[in-house]
PDB file of C-alpha atoms in Angstrom:
ATOM      1  CA  MET R1021      48.871  14.045 -37.611  1.00 48.00           C
ATOM      2  CA  PRO R1022      49.119  16.747 -34.361  1.00 61.00           C
ATOM      3  CA  HIS R1023      52.743  17.240 -33.238  1.00 85.00           C
ATOM      4  CA  ILE R1024      52.141  15.347 -29.906  1.00 94.00           C
ATOM      5  CA  PHE R1025      55.088  13.275 -28.639  1.00 97.00           C
ATOM      6  CA  TYR R1026      55.464  10.444 -26.606  1.00 97.00           C
ATOM      7  CA  GLY R1027      58.263  10.882 -23.920  1.00 96.00           C
ATOM      8  CA  GLN R1028      59.617   9.234 -20.276  1.00 95.00           C
ATOM      9  CA  ALA R1029      59.844  11.796 -17.500  1.00 94.00           C
ATOM     10  CA  LYS R1030      62.891  11.666 -15.924  1.00 92.00           C
ATOM     11  CA  GLU R1031      62.500  14.385 -13.183  1.00 89.00           C
ATOM     12  CA  ASP R1032      62.364  17.847 -14.947  1.00 93.00           C
ATOM     13  CA  HIS R1033      62.784  16.965 -17.902  1.00 95.00           C
ATOM     14  CA  LEU R1034      61.354  14.561 -20.827  1.00 96.00           C
ATOM     15  CA  VAL R1035      63.478  11.456 -22.899  1.00 97.00           C
ATOM     16  CA  LEU R1036      62.117  10.868 -26.603  1.00 97.00           C
ATOM     17  CA  ASP R1037      63.413   7.762 -28.080  1.00 97.00           C
ATOM     18  CA  ARG R1038      64.355   7.106 -31.700  1.00 96.00           C
ATOM     19  CA  HIS R1039      60.964   7.270 -33.023  1.00 96.00           C
ATOM     20  CA  GLU R1040      60.098  10.662 -31.798  1.00 96.00           C
ATOM     21  CA  THR R1041      63.131  11.679 -32.643  1.00 97.00           C
ATOM     22  CA  GLU R1042      62.564  11.230 -35.834  1.00 95.00           C
ATOM     23  CA  HIS R1043      58.983  12.694 -35.914  1.00 93.00           C
ATOM     24  CA  ILE R1044      61.037  15.635 -34.388  1.00 95.00           C
ATOM     25  CA  LYS R1045      62.707  15.639 -37.485  1.00 95.00           C
ATOM     26  CA  VAL R1046      60.426  15.255 -40.268  1.00 93.00           C
ATOM     27  CA  VAL R1047      58.126  18.607 -38.750  1.00 93.00           C
ATOM     28  CA  ARG R1048      61.787  20.226 -38.748  1.00 95.00           C
ATOM     29  CA  LEU R1049      61.700  20.887 -34.846  1.00 95.00           C
ATOM     30  CA  LYS R1050      65.393  22.154 -33.723  1.00 95.00           C
ATOM     31  CA  LYS R1051      67.078  23.027 -30.327  1.00 96.00           C
ATOM     32  CA  GLY R1052      64.529  25.632 -28.804  1.00 96.00           C
ATOM     33  CA  ASP R1053      61.323  25.074 -30.104  1.00 96.00           C
ATOM     34  CA  MET R1054      58.176  23.945 -27.952  1.00 96.00           C
ATOM     35  CA  ILE R1055      56.526  20.867 -28.102  1.00 96.00           C
ATOM     36  CA  LYS R1056      53.544  19.364 -26.103  1.00 96.00           C
ATOM     37  CA  ALA R1057      54.459  15.627 -25.240  1.00 97.00           C
ATOM     38  CA  THR R1058      52.048  12.559 -23.328  1.00 97.00           C
ATOM     39  CA  ASP R1059      53.936   9.981 -20.709  1.00 96.00           C
ATOM     40  CA  GLY R1060      51.164   7.798 -22.225  1.00 95.00           C
ATOM     41  CA  LYS R1061      49.896   7.839 -18.713  1.00 94.00           C
ATOM     42  CA  GLY R1062      47.334   9.981 -18.752  1.00 95.00           C
ATOM     43  CA  THR R1063      49.876  13.292 -18.200  1.00 96.00           C
ATOM     44  CA  LEU R1064      50.403  16.432 -20.643  1.00 96.00           C
ATOM     45  CA  TYR R1065      53.275  17.912 -20.750  1.00 97.00           C
ATOM     46  CA  THR R1066      54.496  21.496 -22.331  1.00 97.00           C
ATOM     47  CA  CYS R1067      58.896  21.275 -23.024  1.00 96.00           C
ATOM     48  CA  VAL R1068      61.189  22.717 -24.709  1.00 97.00           C
ATOM     49  CA  LEU R1069      63.444  20.688 -26.906  1.00 97.00           C
ATOM     50  CA  ASN R1070      67.213  20.987 -25.458  1.00 95.00           C
ATOM     51  CA  GLU R1071      68.830  18.262 -27.307  1.00 95.00           C
ATOM     52  CA  ILE R1072      68.190  16.279 -31.012  1.00 97.00           C
ATOM     53  CA  LYS R1073      70.476  13.811 -31.454  1.00 95.00           C
ATOM     54  CA  LYS R1074      70.101  10.414 -33.732  1.00 90.00           C
ATOM     55  CA  ASP R1075      68.723   8.125 -31.514  1.00 93.00           C
ATOM     56  CA  ARG R1076      66.990  10.072 -28.932  1.00 95.00           C
ATOM     57  CA  SER R1077      65.851  13.680 -27.747  1.00 97.00           C
ATOM     58  CA  THR R1078      65.685  15.707 -24.491  1.00 97.00           C
ATOM     59  CA  ALA R1079      63.605  17.849 -23.222  1.00 97.00           C
ATOM     60  CA  THR R1080      63.128  20.850 -20.358  1.00 97.00           C
ATOM     61  CA  ILE R1081      59.698  20.098 -18.506  1.00 97.00           C
ATOM     62  CA  LYS R1082      58.156  23.534 -18.159  1.00 96.00           C
ATOM     63  CA  LYS R1083      54.231  22.708 -17.401  1.00 96.00           C
ATOM     64  CA  SER R1084      52.484  19.388 -16.786  1.00 95.00           C
ATOM     65  CA  LYS R1085      48.541  18.831 -16.382  1.00 95.00           C
ATOM     66  CA  ARG R1086      46.621  15.937 -15.165  1.00 94.00           C
ATOM     67  CA  VAL R1087      44.377  15.642 -18.207  1.00 91.00           C
ATOM     68  CA  GLU R1088      43.368  11.971 -18.376  1.00 86.00           C
ATOM     69  CA  GLU R1089      42.707   9.117 -16.107  1.00 81.00           C
ATOM     70  CA  ILE R1090      43.338   5.344 -16.362  1.00 75.00           C
ATOM     71  CA  PRO R1091      40.805   3.658 -15.345  1.00 76.00           C
ATOM     72  CA  THR R1092      41.625   1.286 -12.291  1.00 71.00           C
ATOM     73  CA  GLU R1093      40.407  -1.861 -14.418  1.00 73.00           C
ATOM     74  CA  ALA R1094      39.913  -2.054 -17.687  1.00 72.00           C
ATOM     75  CA  GLU R1095      36.072  -0.528 -18.800  1.00 89.00           C
ATOM     76  CA  HIS R1096      35.875  -1.584 -22.464  1.00 95.00           C
ATOM     77  CA  THR R1097      38.031  -4.555 -23.768  1.00 97.00           C
ATOM     78  CA  LEU R1098      38.321  -5.668 -27.018  1.00 98.00           C
ATOM     79  CA  CYS R1099      40.048  -9.214 -28.054  1.00 98.00           C
ATOM     80  CA  ILE R1100      41.171 -10.174 -31.494  1.00 96.00           C
ATOM     81  CA  ALA R1101      42.606 -13.297 -33.429  1.00 94.00           C
ATOM     82  CA  SER R1102      43.562 -12.903 -37.013  1.00 90.00           C
ATOM     83  CA  GLN R1103      45.546 -14.383 -38.944  1.00 85.00           C
ATOM     84  CA  GLY R1104      46.349 -11.242 -41.221  1.00 90.00           C
ATOM     85  CA  TRP R1105      49.041  -8.473 -39.920  1.00 92.00           C
ATOM     86  CA  GLY R1106      47.393  -6.145 -42.193  1.00 92.00           C
ATOM     87  CA  ARG R1107      43.442  -6.426 -40.630  1.00 92.00           C
ATOM     88  CA  LEU R1108      45.005  -6.721 -37.279  1.00 94.00           C
ATOM     89  CA  ARG R1109      47.211  -3.328 -37.388  1.00 95.00           C
ATOM     90  CA  TRP R1110      44.363  -1.800 -38.772  1.00 95.00           C
ATOM     91  CA  ILE R1111      41.827  -3.100 -35.983  1.00 96.00           C
ATOM     92  CA  VAL R1112      44.563  -1.412 -33.760  1.00 97.00           C
ATOM     93  CA  GLU R1113      45.105   1.942 -34.902  1.00 97.00           C
ATOM     94  CA  LYS R1114      41.287   2.471 -35.038  1.00 97.00           C
ATOM     95  CA  SER R1115      40.023   0.781 -31.796  1.00 97.00           C
ATOM     96  CA  VAL R1116      42.445   3.095 -30.077  1.00 97.00           C
ATOM     97  CA  GLU R1117      41.325   6.113 -31.726  1.00 96.00           C
ATOM     98  CA  LEU R1118      37.986   4.889 -30.127  1.00 96.00           C
ATOM     99  CA  GLY R1119      38.798   4.680 -26.861  1.00 94.00           C
ATOM    100  CA  VAL R1120      39.247   1.091 -26.155  1.00 95.00           C
ATOM    101  CA  ASP R1121      41.042   0.658 -22.874  1.00 95.00           C
ATOM    102  CA  ARG R1122      42.557  -3.018 -23.077  1.00 96.00           C
ATOM    103  CA  LEU R1123      43.298  -4.567 -26.101  1.00 97.00           C
ATOM    104  CA  ILE R1124      44.328  -8.711 -26.018  1.00 97.00           C
ATOM    105  CA  ILE R1125      45.512  -9.899 -29.053  1.00 97.00           C
ATOM    106  CA  TYR R1126      44.825 -14.204 -28.782  1.00 97.00           C
ATOM    107  CA  LYS R1127      45.567 -16.583 -30.914  1.00 96.00           C
ATOM    108  CA  SER R1128      42.973 -19.754 -32.128  1.00 96.00           C
ATOM    109  CA  VAL R1129      43.480 -22.579 -33.566  1.00 96.00           C
ATOM    110  CA  ARG R1130      42.896 -20.860 -37.495  1.00 94.00           C
ATOM    111  CA  SER R1131      45.274 -17.396 -36.513  1.00 94.00           C
ATOM    112  CA  ARG R1132      48.392 -16.632 -35.790  1.00 93.00           C
ATOM    113  CA  SER R1133      50.233 -16.091 -32.701  1.00 93.00           C
ATOM    114  CA  TYR R1134      51.654 -12.406 -32.720  1.00 94.00           C
ATOM    115  CA  LYS R1135      53.931 -12.329 -29.894  1.00 91.00           C
ATOM    116  CA  ASP R1136      56.918 -11.942 -32.311  1.00 93.00           C
ATOM    117  CA  LYS R1137      55.204  -8.226 -33.250  1.00 94.00           C
ATOM    118  CA  TYR R1138      54.969  -6.410 -29.481  1.00 94.00           C
ATOM    119  CA  ASN R1139      57.212  -3.978 -30.598  1.00 94.00           C
ATOM    120  CA  LYS R1140      55.234  -3.337 -33.589  1.00 96.00           C
ATOM    121  CA  VAL R1141      52.253  -3.703 -31.977  1.00 97.00           C
ATOM    122  CA  GLN R1142      53.307  -0.688 -29.279  1.00 96.00           C
ATOM    123  CA  LEU R1143      54.526   2.022 -31.930  1.00 96.00           C
ATOM    124  CA  ILE R1144      51.025   1.310 -33.368  1.00 97.00           C
ATOM    125  CA  VAL R1145      49.327   1.991 -30.324  1.00 97.00           C
ATOM    126  CA  ARG R1146      51.861   5.205 -29.514  1.00 97.00           C
ATOM    127  CA  ASP R1147      51.297   7.070 -33.154  1.00 96.00           C
ATOM    128  CA  SER R1148      47.379   6.053 -33.159  1.00 96.00           C
ATOM    129  CA  ALA R1149      46.452   7.536 -29.726  1.00 95.00           C
ATOM    130  CA  LYS R1150      48.681  10.511 -30.685  1.00 95.00           C
ATOM    131  CA  GLN R1151      46.956  11.098 -33.827  1.00 92.00           C
ATOM    132  CA  CYS R1152      43.801  11.670 -31.888  1.00 92.00           C
ATOM    133  CA  GLU R1153      45.008  13.411 -28.961  1.00 93.00           C
ATOM    134  CA  ARG R1154      45.094  10.705 -26.385  1.00 93.00           C
ATOM    135  CA  TYR R1155      46.795  10.551 -23.470  1.00 95.00           C
ATOM    136  CA  ALA R1156      46.262   7.195 -21.514  1.00 94.00           C
ATOM    137  CA  PHE R1157      47.453   4.495 -23.818  1.00 96.00           C
ATOM    138  CA  PRO R1158      45.775   1.481 -23.800  1.00 95.00           C
ATOM    139  CA  GLU R1159      46.887  -1.379 -22.293  1.00 94.00           C
ATOM    140  CA  VAL R1160      48.097  -4.567 -25.206  1.00 96.00           C
ATOM    141  CA  LEU R1161      48.276  -8.543 -23.935  1.00 96.00           C
ATOM    142  CA  PHE R1162      49.589 -11.049 -25.669  1.00 97.00           C
ATOM    143  CA  PHE R1163      47.726 -14.731 -24.950  1.00 97.00           C
ATOM    144  CA  GLU R1164      48.358 -18.091 -27.228  1.00 96.00           C
ATOM    145  CA  ASP R1165      45.424 -19.457 -26.198  1.00 96.00           C
ATOM    146  CA  PHE R1166      41.546 -18.191 -24.793  1.00 97.00           C
ATOM    147  CA  SER R1167      42.914 -18.536 -20.638  1.00 97.00           C
ATOM    148  CA  PHE R1168      41.873 -14.708 -21.215  1.00 97.00           C
ATOM    149  CA  LEU R1169      39.006 -15.064 -20.685  1.00 97.00           C
ATOM    150  CA  ASN R1170      40.130 -15.684 -16.877  1.00 96.00           C
ATOM    151  CA  ILE R1171      40.198 -12.113 -16.814  1.00 95.00           C
ATOM    152  CA  LEU R1172      37.426 -10.206 -18.299  1.00 95.00           C
ATOM    153  CA  LYS R1173      35.134  -8.504 -15.837  1.00 92.00           C
ATOM    154  CA  GLY R1174      31.254  -7.363 -16.751  1.00 90.00           C
ATOM    155  CA  ASN R1175      29.738  -8.029 -19.729  1.00 95.00           C
ATOM    156  CA  THR R1176      31.364 -10.457 -22.695  1.00 97.00           C
ATOM    157  CA  VAL R1177      29.712 -10.233 -26.059  1.00 97.00           C
ATOM    158  CA  VAL R1178      31.133 -12.518 -28.610  1.00 97.00           C
ATOM    159  CA  LEU R1179      30.380 -11.900 -32.315  1.00 95.00           C
ATOM    160  CA  HIS R1180      29.303 -14.371 -33.967  1.00 92.00           C
ATOM    161  CA  LYS R1181      27.560 -14.924 -36.788  1.00 89.00           C
ATOM    162  CA  SER R1182      24.876 -17.717 -34.815  1.00 89.00           C
ATOM    163  CA  GLY R1183      24.301 -15.263 -31.889  1.00 93.00           C
ATOM    164  CA  ARG R1184      20.772 -13.306 -31.402  1.00 94.00           C
ATOM    165  CA  PRO R1185      20.573 -10.074 -33.173  1.00 94.00           C
ATOM    166  CA  ALA R1186      22.222  -7.330 -31.329  1.00 95.00           C
ATOM    167  CA  GLU R1187      20.471  -4.790 -29.004  1.00 95.00           C
ATOM    168  CA  LEU R1188      22.295  -1.583 -27.848  1.00 96.00           C
ATOM    169  CA  LYS R1189      22.287  -2.315 -23.984  1.00 96.00           C
ATOM    170  CA  ASP R1190      24.892  -5.096 -25.085  1.00 96.00           C
ATOM    171  CA  PHE R1191      27.136  -2.168 -25.618  1.00 96.00           C
ATOM    172  CA  LYS R1192      26.507   0.077 -22.627  1.00 94.00           C
ATOM    173  CA  GLY R1193      28.403  -0.321 -19.818  1.00 93.00           C
ATOM    174  CA  ARG R1194      31.837  -2.140 -19.030  1.00 94.00           C
ATOM    175  CA  VAL R1195      32.338  -4.296 -22.189  1.00 96.00           C
ATOM    176  CA  ASN R1196      34.461  -7.207 -23.441  1.00 97.00           C
ATOM    177  CA  LEU R1197      34.117  -7.553 -27.198  1.00 98.00           C
ATOM    178  CA  ILE R1198      35.207 -11.025 -28.402  1.00 98.00           C
ATOM    179  CA  VAL R1199      35.839 -11.617 -32.417  1.00 96.00           C
ATOM    180  CA  GLY R1200      37.471 -14.309 -34.204  1.00 90.00           C
ATOM    181  CA  PRO R1201      39.511 -14.633 -36.873  1.00 91.00           C
ATOM    182  CA  GLU R1202      39.065 -14.759 -40.766  1.00 87.00           C
ATOM    183  CA  GLY R1203      38.469 -18.299 -40.571  1.00 88.00           C
ATOM    184  CA  ASP R1204      35.599 -18.198 -37.885  1.00 91.00           C
ATOM    185  CA  PHE R1205      35.844 -20.200 -34.779  1.00 95.00           C
ATOM    186  CA  THR R1206      35.798 -23.549 -34.343  1.00 95.00           C
ATOM    187  CA  GLN R1207      32.661 -25.873 -33.354  1.00 95.00           C
ATOM    188  CA  GLU R1208      34.690 -26.120 -29.849  1.00 97.00           C
ATOM    189  CA  GLU R1209      35.488 -22.467 -29.382  1.00 97.00           C
ATOM    190  CA  ALA R1210      31.939 -20.844 -30.193  1.00 95.00           C
ATOM    191  CA  ASN R1211      31.508 -23.545 -27.728  1.00 96.00           C
ATOM    192  CA  MET R1212      33.754 -22.761 -25.276  1.00 96.00           C
ATOM    193  CA  LEU R1213      33.444 -18.908 -25.789  1.00 97.00           C
ATOM    194  CA  ALA R1214      28.978 -19.401 -25.223  1.00 96.00           C
ATOM    195  CA  GLU R1215      29.763 -20.579 -22.080  1.00 96.00           C
ATOM    196  CA  ASN R1216      31.710 -17.424 -20.901  1.00 96.00           C
ATOM    197  CA  GLY R1217      29.770 -14.889 -23.020  1.00 96.00           C
ATOM    198  CA  THR R1218      26.495 -13.787 -25.391  1.00 97.00           C
ATOM    199  CA  PRO R1219      27.209 -14.305 -28.763  1.00 97.00           C
ATOM    200  CA  ILE R1220      25.842 -11.800 -30.697  1.00 96.00           C
ATOM    201  CA  SER R1221      25.340 -10.994 -34.112  1.00 94.00           C
ATOM    202  CA  PHE R1222      24.757  -7.844 -36.739  1.00 91.00           C
ATOM    203  CA  GLY R1223      21.737  -8.998 -38.633  1.00 81.00           C
ATOM    204  CA  ARG R1224      21.731 -10.907 -42.076  1.00 79.00           C
ATOM    205  CA  LYS R1225      24.975  -9.955 -43.503  1.00 80.00           C
ATOM    206  CA  ILE R1226      28.118 -12.037 -42.708  1.00 82.00           C
ATOM    207  CA  LEU R1227      30.308  -9.193 -42.310  1.00 86.00           C
ATOM    208  CA  ARG R1228      34.167  -9.234 -42.273  1.00 89.00           C
ATOM    209  CA  PHE R1229      35.372  -9.706 -38.972  1.00 89.00           C
ATOM    210  CA  GLU R1230      37.611  -6.180 -39.029  1.00 92.00           C
ATOM    211  CA  THR R1231      34.184  -4.777 -39.757  1.00 93.00           C
ATOM    212  CA  ALA R1232      32.378  -6.254 -36.433  1.00 92.00           C
ATOM    213  CA  ALA R1233      35.358  -5.250 -34.618  1.00 95.00           C
ATOM    214  CA  ILE R1234      35.055  -1.809 -35.553  1.00 95.00           C
ATOM    215  CA  LEU R1235      31.725  -1.360 -35.811  1.00 96.00           C
ATOM    216  CA  SER R1236      31.170  -2.950 -32.409  1.00 96.00           C
ATOM    217  CA  VAL R1237      33.746  -0.635 -30.619  1.00 97.00           C
ATOM    218  CA  GLY R1238      31.955   2.219 -32.310  1.00 96.00           C
ATOM    219  CA  LEU R1239      28.945   1.638 -30.522  1.00 96.00           C
ATOM    220  CA  VAL R1240      30.674   0.800 -27.231  1.00 96.00           C
ATOM    221  CA  ALA R1241      32.550   4.672 -28.109  1.00 94.00           C
ATOM    222  CA  PHE R1242      29.245   6.401 -28.685  1.00 95.00           C
ATOM    223  CA  LEU R1243      26.685   5.138 -26.161  1.00 94.00           C
ATOM    224  CA  ASN R1244      29.518   5.432 -23.292  1.00 92.00           C
ATOM    225  CA  GLY R1245      30.550   9.060 -24.662  1.00 88.00           C
ATOM    226  CA  LYS R1246      34.321   8.491 -25.302  1.00 86.00           C
ATOM    227  CA  ILE R1247      33.918  10.039 -28.643  1.00 80.00           C
TER     228      ILE R1247
END
């Protein structure tokens, strides 16, 4: 993993929390060492470590540069529901690396709520962004139902076996991708989503939901120049 750290800017210095301090200790940095860090909002900082404590560290900012912009409105949104934490975690990690602007984690009839894992999801987003040297972190929202449909703008596609064959044009421009849980949508949910988006299918094979999610995110990333 590239040694990029996350910190909050406070005037002329950055404050790095316990999670980042553990990273500092793992790679055996010490006071006086130069580090690179981001605020997750698109700025890259060059800093000098001046304090390493048990639960936090501080670094003096020597230089800062705006290297990535956060879109005023999300261009590419992935909406996911899942029964299993392991699969959800994997999707979050890979979709951040592939450049999604916003992640919406929602609850359907056949999935569970993940509001209790808000902090864990944020750490996964942070570490994944640092891994690929991404300096503007994606927004993460949690919903207990399908009311997230009200905030989506642009082309919305629903990945479902009943949909028409997918075309490359489905993944160009502003796109919202909706992926259902392992046990599929209920018929009522599928009907509602068909009224709010375009159901599409990847063809003859029935893919696991996480496979379909990453395939679609990868297409969006490639066709829109995000990787």
